[in-house]
Coordinates of C-alpha atoms in Angstrom, one line a residue:
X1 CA 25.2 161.5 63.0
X2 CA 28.6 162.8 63.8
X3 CA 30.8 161.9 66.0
X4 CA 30.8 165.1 67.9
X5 CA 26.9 164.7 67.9
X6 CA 27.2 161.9 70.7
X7 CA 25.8 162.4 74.3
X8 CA 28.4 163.2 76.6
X9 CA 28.0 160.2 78.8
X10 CA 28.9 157.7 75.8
X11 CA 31.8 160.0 74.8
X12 CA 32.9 159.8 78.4
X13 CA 32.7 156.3 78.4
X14 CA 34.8 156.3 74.9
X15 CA 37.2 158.2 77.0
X16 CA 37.5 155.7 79.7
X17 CA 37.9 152.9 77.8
X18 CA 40.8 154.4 75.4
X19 CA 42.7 155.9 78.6
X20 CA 45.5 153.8 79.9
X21 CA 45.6 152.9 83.4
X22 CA 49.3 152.4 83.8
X23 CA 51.7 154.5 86.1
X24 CA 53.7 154.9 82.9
X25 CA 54.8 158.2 82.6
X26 CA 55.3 158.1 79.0
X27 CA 52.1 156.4 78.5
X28 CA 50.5 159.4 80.4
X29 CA 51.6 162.1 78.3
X30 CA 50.5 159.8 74.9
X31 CA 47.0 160.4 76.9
X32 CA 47.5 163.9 76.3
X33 CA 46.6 163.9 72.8
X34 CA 42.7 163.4 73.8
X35 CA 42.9 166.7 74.8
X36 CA 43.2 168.3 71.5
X37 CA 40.6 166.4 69.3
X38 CA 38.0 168.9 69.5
X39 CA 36.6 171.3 72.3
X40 CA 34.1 168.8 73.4
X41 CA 36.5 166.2 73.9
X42 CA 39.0 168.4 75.7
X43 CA 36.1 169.4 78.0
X44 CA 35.3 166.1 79.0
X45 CA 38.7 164.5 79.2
X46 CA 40.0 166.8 82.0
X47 CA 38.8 164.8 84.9
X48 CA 40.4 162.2 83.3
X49 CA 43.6 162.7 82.2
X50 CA 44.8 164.8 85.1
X51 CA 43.3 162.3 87.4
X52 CA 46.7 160.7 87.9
X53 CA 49.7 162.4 89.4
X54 CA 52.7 159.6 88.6
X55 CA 56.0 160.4 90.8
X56 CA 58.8 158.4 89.7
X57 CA 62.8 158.7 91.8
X58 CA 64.7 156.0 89.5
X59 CA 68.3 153.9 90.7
X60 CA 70.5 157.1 89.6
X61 CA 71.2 159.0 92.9
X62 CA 74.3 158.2 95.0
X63 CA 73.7 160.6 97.6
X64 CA 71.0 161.1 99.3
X65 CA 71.2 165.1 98.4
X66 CA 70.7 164.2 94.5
X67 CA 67.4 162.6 95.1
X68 CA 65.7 165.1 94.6
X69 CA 67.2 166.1 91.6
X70 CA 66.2 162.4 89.8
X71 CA 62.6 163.0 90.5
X72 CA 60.5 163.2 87.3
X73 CA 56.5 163.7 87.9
X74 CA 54.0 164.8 85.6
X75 CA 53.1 167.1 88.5
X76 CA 54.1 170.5 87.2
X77 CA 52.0 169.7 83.8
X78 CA 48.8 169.3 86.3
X79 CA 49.6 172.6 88.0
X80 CA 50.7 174.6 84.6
X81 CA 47.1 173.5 83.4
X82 CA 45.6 174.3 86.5
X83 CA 43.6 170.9 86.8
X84 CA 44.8 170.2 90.3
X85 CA 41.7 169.7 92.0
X86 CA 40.4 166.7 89.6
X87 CA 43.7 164.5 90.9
X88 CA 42.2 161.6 92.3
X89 CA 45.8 159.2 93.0
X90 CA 48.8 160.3 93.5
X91 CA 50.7 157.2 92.1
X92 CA 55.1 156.9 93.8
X93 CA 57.4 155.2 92.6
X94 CA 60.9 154.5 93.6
X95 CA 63.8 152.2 93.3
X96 CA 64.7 150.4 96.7
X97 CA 68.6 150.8 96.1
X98 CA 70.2 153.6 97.3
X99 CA 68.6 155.5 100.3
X100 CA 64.7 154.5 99.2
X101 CA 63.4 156.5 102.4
X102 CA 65.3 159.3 101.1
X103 CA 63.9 158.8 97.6
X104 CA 60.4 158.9 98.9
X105 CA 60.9 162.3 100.7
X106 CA 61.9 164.4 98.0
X107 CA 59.0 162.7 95.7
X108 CA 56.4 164.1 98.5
X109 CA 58.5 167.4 99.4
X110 CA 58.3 168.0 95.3
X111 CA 54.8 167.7 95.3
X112 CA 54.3 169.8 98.4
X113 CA 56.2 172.3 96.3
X114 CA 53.9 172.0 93.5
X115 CA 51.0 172.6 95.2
X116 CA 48.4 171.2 97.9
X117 CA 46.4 168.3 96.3
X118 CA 42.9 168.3 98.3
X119 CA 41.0 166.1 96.6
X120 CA 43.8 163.3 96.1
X121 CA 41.9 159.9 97.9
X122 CA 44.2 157.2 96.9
X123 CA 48.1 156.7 97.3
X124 CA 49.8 154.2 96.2
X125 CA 53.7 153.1 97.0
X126 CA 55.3 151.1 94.4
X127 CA 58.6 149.7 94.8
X128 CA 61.0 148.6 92.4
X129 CA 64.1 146.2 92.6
X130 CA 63.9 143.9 95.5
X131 CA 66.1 141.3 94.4
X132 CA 68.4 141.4 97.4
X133 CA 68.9 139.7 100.5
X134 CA 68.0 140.9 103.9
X135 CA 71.4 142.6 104.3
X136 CA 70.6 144.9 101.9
X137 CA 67.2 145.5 103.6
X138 CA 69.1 146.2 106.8
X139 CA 71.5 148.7 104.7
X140 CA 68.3 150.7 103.9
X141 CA 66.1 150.8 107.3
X142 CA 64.8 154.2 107.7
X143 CA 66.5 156.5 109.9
X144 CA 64.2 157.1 112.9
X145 CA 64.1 160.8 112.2
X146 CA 62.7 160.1 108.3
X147 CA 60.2 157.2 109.5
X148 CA 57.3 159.7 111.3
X149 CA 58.4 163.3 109.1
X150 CA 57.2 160.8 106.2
X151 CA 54.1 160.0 107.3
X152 CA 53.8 163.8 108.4
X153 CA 54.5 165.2 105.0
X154 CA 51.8 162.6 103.7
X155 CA 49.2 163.7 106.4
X156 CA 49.3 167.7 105.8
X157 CA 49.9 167.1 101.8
X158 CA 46.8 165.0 101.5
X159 CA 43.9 166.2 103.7
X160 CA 41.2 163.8 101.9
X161 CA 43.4 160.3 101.8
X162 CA 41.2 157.7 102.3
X163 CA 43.0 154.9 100.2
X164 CA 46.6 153.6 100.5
X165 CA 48.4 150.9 99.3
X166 CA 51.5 149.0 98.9
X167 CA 53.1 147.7 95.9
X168 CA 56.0 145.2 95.8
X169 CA 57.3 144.7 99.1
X170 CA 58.7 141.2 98.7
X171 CA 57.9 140.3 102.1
X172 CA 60.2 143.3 103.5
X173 CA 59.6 144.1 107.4
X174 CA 60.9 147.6 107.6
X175 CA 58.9 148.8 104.2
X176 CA 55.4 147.2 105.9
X177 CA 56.3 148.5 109.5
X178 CA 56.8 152.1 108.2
X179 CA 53.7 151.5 106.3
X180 CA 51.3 150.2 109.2
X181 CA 52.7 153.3 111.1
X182 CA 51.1 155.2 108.4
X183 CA 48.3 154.0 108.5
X184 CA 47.9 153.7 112.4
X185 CA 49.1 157.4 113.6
X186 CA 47.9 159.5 110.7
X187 CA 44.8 158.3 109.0
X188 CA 41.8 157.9 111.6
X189 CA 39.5 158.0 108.6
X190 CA 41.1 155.8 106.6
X191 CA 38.8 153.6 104.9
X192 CA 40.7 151.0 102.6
X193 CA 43.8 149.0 103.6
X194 CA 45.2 146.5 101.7
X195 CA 49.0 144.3 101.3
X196 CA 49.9 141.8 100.0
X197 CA 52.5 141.0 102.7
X198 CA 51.9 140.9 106.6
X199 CA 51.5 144.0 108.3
X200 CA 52.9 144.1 111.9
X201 CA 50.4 146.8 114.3
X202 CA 50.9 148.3 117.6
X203 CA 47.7 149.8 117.8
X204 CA 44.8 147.5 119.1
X205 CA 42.4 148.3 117.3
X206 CA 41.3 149.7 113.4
X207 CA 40.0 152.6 112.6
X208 CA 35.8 152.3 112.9
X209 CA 35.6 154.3 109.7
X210 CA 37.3 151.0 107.2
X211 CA 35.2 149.6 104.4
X212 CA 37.9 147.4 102.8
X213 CA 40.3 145.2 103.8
X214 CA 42.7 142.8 102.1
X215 CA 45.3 141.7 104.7
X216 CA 47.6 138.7 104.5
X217 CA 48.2 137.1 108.3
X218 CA 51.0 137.1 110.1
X219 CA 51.5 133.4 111.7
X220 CA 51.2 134.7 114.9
X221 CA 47.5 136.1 114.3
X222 CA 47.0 136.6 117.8
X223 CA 50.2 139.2 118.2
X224 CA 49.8 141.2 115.2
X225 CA 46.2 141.5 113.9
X226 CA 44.5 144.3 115.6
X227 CA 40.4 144.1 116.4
X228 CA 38.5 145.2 113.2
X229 CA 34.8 146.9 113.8
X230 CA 33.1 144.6 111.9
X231 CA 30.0 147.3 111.5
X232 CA 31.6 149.2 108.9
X233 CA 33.7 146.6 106.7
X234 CA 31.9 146.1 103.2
X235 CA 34.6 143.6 101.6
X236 CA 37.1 141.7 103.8
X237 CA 39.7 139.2 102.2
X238 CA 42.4 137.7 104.6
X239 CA 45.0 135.2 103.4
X240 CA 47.5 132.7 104.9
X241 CA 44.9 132.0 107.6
X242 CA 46.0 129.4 109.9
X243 CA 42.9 126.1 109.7
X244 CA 42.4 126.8 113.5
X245 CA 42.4 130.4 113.6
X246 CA 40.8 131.8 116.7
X247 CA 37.7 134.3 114.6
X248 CA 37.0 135.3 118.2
X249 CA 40.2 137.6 118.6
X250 CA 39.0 139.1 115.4
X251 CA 36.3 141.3 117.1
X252 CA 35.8 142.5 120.5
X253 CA 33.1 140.3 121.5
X254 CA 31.7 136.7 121.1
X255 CA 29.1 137.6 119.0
X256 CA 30.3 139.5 115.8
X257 CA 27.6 141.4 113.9
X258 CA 28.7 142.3 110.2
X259 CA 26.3 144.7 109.5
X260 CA 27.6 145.5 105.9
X261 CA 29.8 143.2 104.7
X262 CA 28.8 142.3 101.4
X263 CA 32.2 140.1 99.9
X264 CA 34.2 138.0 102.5
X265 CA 37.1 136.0 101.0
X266 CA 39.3 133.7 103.3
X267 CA 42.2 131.9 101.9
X268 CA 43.7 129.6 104.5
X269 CA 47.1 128.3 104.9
X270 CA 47.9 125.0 103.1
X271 CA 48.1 122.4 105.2
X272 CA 48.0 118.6 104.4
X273 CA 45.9 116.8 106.9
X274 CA 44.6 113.0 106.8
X275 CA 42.0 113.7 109.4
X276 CA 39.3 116.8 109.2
X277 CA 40.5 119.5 111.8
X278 CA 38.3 119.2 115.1
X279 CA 35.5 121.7 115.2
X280 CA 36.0 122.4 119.1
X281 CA 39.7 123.4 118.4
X282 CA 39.3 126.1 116.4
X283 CA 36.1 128.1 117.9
X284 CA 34.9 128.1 121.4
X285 CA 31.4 126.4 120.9
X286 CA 29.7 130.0 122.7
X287 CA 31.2 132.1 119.5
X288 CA 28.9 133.3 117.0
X289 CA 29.3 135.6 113.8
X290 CA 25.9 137.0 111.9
X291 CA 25.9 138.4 108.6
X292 CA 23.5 140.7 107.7
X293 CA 24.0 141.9 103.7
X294 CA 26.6 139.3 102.9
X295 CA 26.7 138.1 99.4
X296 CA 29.1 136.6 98.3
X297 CA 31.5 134.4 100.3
X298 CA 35.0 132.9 98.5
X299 CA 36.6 130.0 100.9
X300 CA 39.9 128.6 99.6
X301 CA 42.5 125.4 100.7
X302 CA 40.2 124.5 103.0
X303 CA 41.3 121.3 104.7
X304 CA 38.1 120.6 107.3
X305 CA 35.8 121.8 108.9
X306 CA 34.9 125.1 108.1
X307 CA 34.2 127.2 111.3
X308 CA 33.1 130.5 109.3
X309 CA 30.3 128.6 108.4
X310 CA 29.9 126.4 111.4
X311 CA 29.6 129.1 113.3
X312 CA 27.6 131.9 111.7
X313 CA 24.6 133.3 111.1
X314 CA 23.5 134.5 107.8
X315 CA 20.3 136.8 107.6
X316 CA 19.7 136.8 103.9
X317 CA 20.4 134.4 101.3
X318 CA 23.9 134.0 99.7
X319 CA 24.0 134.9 95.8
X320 CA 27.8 133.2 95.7
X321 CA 29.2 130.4 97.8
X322 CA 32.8 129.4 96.6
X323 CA 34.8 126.9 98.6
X324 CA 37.5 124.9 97.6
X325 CA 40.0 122.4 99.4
X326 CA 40.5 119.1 100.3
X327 CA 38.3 116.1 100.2
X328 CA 38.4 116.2 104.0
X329 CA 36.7 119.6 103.9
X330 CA 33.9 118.2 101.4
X331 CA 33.7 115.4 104.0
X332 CA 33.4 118.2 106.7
X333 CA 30.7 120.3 104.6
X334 CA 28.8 117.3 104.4
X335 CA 28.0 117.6 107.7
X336 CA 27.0 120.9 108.2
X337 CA 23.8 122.7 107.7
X338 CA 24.4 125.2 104.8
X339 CA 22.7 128.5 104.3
X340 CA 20.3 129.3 101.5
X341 CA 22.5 129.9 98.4
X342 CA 21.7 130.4 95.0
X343 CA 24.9 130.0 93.3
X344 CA 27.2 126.7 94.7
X345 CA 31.0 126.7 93.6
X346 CA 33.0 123.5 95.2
X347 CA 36.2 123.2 94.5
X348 CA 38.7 119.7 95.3
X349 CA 42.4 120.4 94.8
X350 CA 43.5 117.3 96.4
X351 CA 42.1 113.7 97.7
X352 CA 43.0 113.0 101.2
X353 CA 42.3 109.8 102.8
X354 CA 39.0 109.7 100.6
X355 CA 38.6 106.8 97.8
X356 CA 36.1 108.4 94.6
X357 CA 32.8 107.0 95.6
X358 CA 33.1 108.4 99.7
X359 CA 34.0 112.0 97.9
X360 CA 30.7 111.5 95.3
X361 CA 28.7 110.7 98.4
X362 CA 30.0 113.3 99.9
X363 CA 29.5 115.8 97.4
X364 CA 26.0 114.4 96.9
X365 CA 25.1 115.2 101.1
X366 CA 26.2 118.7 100.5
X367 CA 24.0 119.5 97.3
X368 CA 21.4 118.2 99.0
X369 CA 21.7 120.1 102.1
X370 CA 22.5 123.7 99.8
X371 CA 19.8 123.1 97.9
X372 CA 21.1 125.7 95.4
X373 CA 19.8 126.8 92.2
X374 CA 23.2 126.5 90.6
X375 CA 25.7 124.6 91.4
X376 CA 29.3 123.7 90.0
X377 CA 31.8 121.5 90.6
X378 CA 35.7 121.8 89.5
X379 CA 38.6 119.4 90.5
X380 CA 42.4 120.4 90.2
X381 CA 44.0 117.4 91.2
X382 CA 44.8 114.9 88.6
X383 CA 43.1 111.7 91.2
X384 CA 39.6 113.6 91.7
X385 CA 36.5 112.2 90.4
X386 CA 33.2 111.1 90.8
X387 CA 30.4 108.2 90.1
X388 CA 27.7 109.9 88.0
X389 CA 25.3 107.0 89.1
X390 CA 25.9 107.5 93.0
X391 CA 25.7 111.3 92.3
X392 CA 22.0 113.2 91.8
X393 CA 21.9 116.9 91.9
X394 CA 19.4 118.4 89.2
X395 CA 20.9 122.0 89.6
X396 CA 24.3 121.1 88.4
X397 CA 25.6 123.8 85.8
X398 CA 29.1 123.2 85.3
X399 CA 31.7 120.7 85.4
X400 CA 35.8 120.8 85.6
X401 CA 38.1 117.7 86.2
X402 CA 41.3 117.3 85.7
X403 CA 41.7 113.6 85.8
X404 CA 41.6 110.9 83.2
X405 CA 38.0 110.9 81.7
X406 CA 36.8 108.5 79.4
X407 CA 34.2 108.7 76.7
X408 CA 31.5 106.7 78.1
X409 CA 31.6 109.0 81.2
X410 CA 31.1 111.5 79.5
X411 CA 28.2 109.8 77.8
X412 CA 26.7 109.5 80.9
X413 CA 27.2 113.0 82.6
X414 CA 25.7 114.5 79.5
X415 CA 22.2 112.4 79.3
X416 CA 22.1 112.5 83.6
X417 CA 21.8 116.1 84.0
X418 CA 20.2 117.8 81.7
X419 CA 20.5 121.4 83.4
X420 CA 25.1 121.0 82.7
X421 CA 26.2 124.2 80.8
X422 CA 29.6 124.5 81.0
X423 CA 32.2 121.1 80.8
X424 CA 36.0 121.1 81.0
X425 CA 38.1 117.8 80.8
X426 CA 41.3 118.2 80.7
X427 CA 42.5 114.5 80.3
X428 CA 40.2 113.0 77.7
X429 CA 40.4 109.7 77.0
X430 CA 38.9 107.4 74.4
X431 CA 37.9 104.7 76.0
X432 CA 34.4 102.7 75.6
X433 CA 33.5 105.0 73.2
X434 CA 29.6 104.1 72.2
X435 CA 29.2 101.7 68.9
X436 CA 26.6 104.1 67.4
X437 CA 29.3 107.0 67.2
X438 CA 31.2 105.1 64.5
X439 CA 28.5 105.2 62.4
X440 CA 29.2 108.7 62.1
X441 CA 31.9 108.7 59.6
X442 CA 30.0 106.2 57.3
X443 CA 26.9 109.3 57.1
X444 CA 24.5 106.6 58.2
X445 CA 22.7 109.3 60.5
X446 CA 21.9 111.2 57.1
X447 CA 19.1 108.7 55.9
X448 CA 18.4 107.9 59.8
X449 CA 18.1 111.0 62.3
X450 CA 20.2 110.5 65.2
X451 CA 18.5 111.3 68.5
X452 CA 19.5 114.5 70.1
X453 CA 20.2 114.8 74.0
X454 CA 17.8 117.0 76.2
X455 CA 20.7 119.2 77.4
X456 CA 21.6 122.5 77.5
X457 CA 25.4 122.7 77.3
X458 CA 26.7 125.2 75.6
X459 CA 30.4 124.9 75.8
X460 CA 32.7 122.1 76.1
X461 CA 36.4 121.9 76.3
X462 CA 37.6 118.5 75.8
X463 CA 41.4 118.4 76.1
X464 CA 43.7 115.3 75.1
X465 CA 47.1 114.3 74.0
X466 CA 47.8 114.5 69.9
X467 CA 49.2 111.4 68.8
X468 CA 48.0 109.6 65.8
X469 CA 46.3 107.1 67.5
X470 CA 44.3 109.4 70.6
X471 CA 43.3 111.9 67.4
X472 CA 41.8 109.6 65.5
X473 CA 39.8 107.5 68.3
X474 CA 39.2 111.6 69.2
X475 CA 37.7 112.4 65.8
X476 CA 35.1 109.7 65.9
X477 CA 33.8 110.2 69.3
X478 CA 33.6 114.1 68.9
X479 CA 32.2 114.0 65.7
X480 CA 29.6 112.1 67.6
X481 CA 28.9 114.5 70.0
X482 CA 28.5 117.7 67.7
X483 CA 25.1 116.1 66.0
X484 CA 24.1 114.6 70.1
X485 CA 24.6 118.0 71.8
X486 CA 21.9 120.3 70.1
X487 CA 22.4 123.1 72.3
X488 CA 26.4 123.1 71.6
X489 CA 27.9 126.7 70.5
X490 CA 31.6 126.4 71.7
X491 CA 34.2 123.4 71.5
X492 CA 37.5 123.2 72.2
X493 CA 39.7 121.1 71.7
X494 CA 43.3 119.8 69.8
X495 CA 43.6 121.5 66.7
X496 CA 44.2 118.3 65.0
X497 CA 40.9 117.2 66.2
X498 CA 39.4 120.0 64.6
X499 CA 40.5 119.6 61.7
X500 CA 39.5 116.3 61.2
X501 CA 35.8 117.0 62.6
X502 CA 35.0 119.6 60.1
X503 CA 34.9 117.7 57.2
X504 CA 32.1 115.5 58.5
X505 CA 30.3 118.4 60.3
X506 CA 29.8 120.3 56.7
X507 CA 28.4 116.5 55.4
X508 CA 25.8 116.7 58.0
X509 CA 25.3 120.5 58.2
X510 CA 21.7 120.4 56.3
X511 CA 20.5 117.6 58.1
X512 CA 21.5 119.3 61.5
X513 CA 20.9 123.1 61.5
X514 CA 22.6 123.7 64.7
X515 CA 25.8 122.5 63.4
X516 CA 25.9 126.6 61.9
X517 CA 25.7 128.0 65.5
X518 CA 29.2 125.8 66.9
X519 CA 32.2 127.6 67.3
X520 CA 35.4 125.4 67.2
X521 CA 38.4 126.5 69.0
X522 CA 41.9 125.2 69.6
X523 CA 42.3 124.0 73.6
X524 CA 45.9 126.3 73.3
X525 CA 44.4 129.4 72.0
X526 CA 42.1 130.3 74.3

């Protein structure tokens, strides 16, 4: 078959995967060269490669008359080739020194001159050198005049905007002020809005229309966050969330309904805390939420009690639960009554008033009470562990710690649950490491089989310091594990380690057939 013999739908996937995604104007024009491989080719690749419109003002003008003379755009190639109407983004980028506002006008006044782009949905506002202080931002504050013939120009030159974001702000007022404006007086069917950086809104309420939203909080929620129809939002993410935020200010009523939302992802201000935060301070005990569709729902620095969960409803059962914090918010899960969820992620990035066998307890309660069919477990901080013996949860799939682990642990977490995939210690240590294993190295498990483990771990990352003496206790006990762990494909570890085990591994290669089907891989190079 030849190459010009494939469908067009694996061609166009070709396509995609070979076109660059950056707002690079040079790398656009490289794109160009798709174009002239054969008819076929240049048929297909239209959509694509004129799908971008890149506008880019750069640091040169001094005046705010020779910005428009520094604009360079791969606009006029789109119109020359008459391929307007497949431009999907309309990417701008400008250089915050030296009149920016001004910059920004002559990129959307050359486009207007270029032609009317109807089909454009996404715009996207990049800008570039924020290094400077806040005098500097108070050099460049639009002039009121420029602020709403902007958002004007942006209104009448792109009918069918739907999308906008902002790139880069570095936390500047004026830059997300002008853009909220944007977004509040021109766009009443806008349907994405996301920043990294707080927004600050005069309007009360957003438009009924938005799907997504990723917004970062101001700290005074309660000023700047206007009500959000819940009916319509499909993914929601908020960040630097205050631990008592008031959910009921999000919506209108008492009862929110999220009729669509399928992903909700709240990341919550850190806060250190040796108590869990009091359920009655953050929700009035009357306030409900109900999810419908949700899916999947991501809960990070968590540092109590969880009021999105406390206090909602969920109508269908969760394919992803994700929440990571403190041990004072496992302590606080503990309690709750959890949803049905077939996937469990819990997370610890720091131990709070909690010794290790009141967090495995802990973490025990809430396994039980999920009752997922998956469920992993990572910790972060270097002081988080926990008691296999006090700890019984069958569907546990994965495992992450960060803090010293010695072999005979190990041992242990391996023959316990026999459903573990996935393990990750980052601080091995060679301690207790079982009697049999040094009979490795003699080949005495050639003449007598060594029993294998009922386990279905596939992948193991064992990471530890390289000295002399940690490499060699290191070689013994891993050496040891490789003929234990028949279900192994993957380990990772020091590359001195490595070394070291594969000498005995090819010994007992015909005497262990899955020895041909692990993979071994330096910790560093992954």
């Amino acid at each position: 078959m030849y190459f010009n013999d494939l469908p067009d739908d694996i061609t166009l996937m070709v396509l995609e995967n070979c076109m660059d995604k950056s707002a690079d104007l040079h790398v656009w024009k490289n794109s160009l060269v798709y174009l002239k491989v054969c008819r076929q080719w240049s048929k297909l690749a239209v959509p694509i490669v004129y799908r971008n419109v890149v506008v880019n003002v750069g640091v040169s003008p001094i005046t705010q008359t020779e910005c428009a003379e520094r604009v360079v755009s791969n606009a006029s190639i789109v119109v020359s080739r008459n391929t307007q109407h497949v431009v999907k983004h309309v990417h701008v980028e400008i250089d915050y020194l030296q009149h920016p506002f001004y910059k920004l006008m002559a990129a959307l006044e050359m486009l207007n001159e270029n032609n009317v782009w109807k089909n454009v949905c996404t715009l996207t506002i990049e800008l570039d050198r924020m290094d400077h202080d806040e005098s500097m931002h108070l050099q460049y504050l639009p002039p009121a005049e420029l602020e709403p013939k902007i958002s004007e120009t942006v209104f009448r030159l792109l009918p069918s905007l739907e999308n906008i974001s902002l790139a880069n702000t570095d936390d500047n007022v004026f830059i997300c002020s002008m853009y909220s404006n944007l977004v509040q007086n021109y766009f009443p069917k806008i349907c994405s809005l996301a920043s990294q950086h707080p927004l600050r809104f005069s309007m009360q309420q957003l438009p009924n229309t938005l799907t997504w939203l990723d917004i970062t909080l101001q700290d005074d929620v309660h000023k700047y966050i206007p009500q959000v129809c819940a009916g319509s939002l499909k993914f929601l993410r908020m960040t630097n969330v205050p631990q008592n935020y008031m959910w009921d200010c999000f919506g209108m009523h008492m009862c929110i309904e999220f009729d669509c939302l399928e992903t909700l992802h709240i990341e919550y201000q850190y806060n250190i805390s040796d108590q869990p935060m009091d359920i009655k301070c953050c929700t009035p005990s009357t306030f409900r939420m109900r999810f419908f569709k949700l899916q999947s729902l991501y809960i990070s620095e968590c540092s109590g009690h969880c009021c999105l969960l406390e206090c909602s409803m969920f109508m269908v059962p969760l394919q992803t639960v994700d929440v990571q914090g403190s041990s004072n918010a496992v302590r606080a899960l503990s309690h709750m009554r959890m949803p049905k969820i077939q996937v469990l992620k819990l997370g610890v990035n720091r131990l709070e008033s909690t010794t290790g066998s009141e967090l495995t307890a802990h973490m025990a309660r809430v396994f039980k009470n999920a009752s997922a069919q998956k469920t992993e477990f990572y910790a972060t901080a270097k002081y988080v562990h926990f008691d296999t013996n006090l700890l019984s949860c069958p569907s546990l799939s994965s495992i992450s710690i960060h803090m010293p682990t010695d072999a005979a642990w190990l041992i242990e977490l391996i023959k316990k649950f026999t459903c573990l995939e996935y393990v990750a210690l980052e601080n091995m240590v060679f301690n207790n490491i079982p009697k049999e294993a040094c009979n490795v190295r003699s080949g005495k498990y050639i003449t007598e089989y060594l029993e294998p483990v009922d386990t279905r771990i596939y992948y193991m990352r064992l990471k530890h310091s390289s000295d002399f003496y940690t490499v060699r206790e290191a070689r013994v006990f891993m050496q040891y594990v490789v003929l234990l762990v028949p279900s192994l494909q993957v380990l990772a570890t020091v590359v001195d380690t490595i070394h070291e085990i594969c000498d005995v591994v090819n010994d007992y290669m015909p005497f262990y057939p899955h020895l041909r089907n692990i993979e071994f891989c330096n910790v560093n190079d992954e």
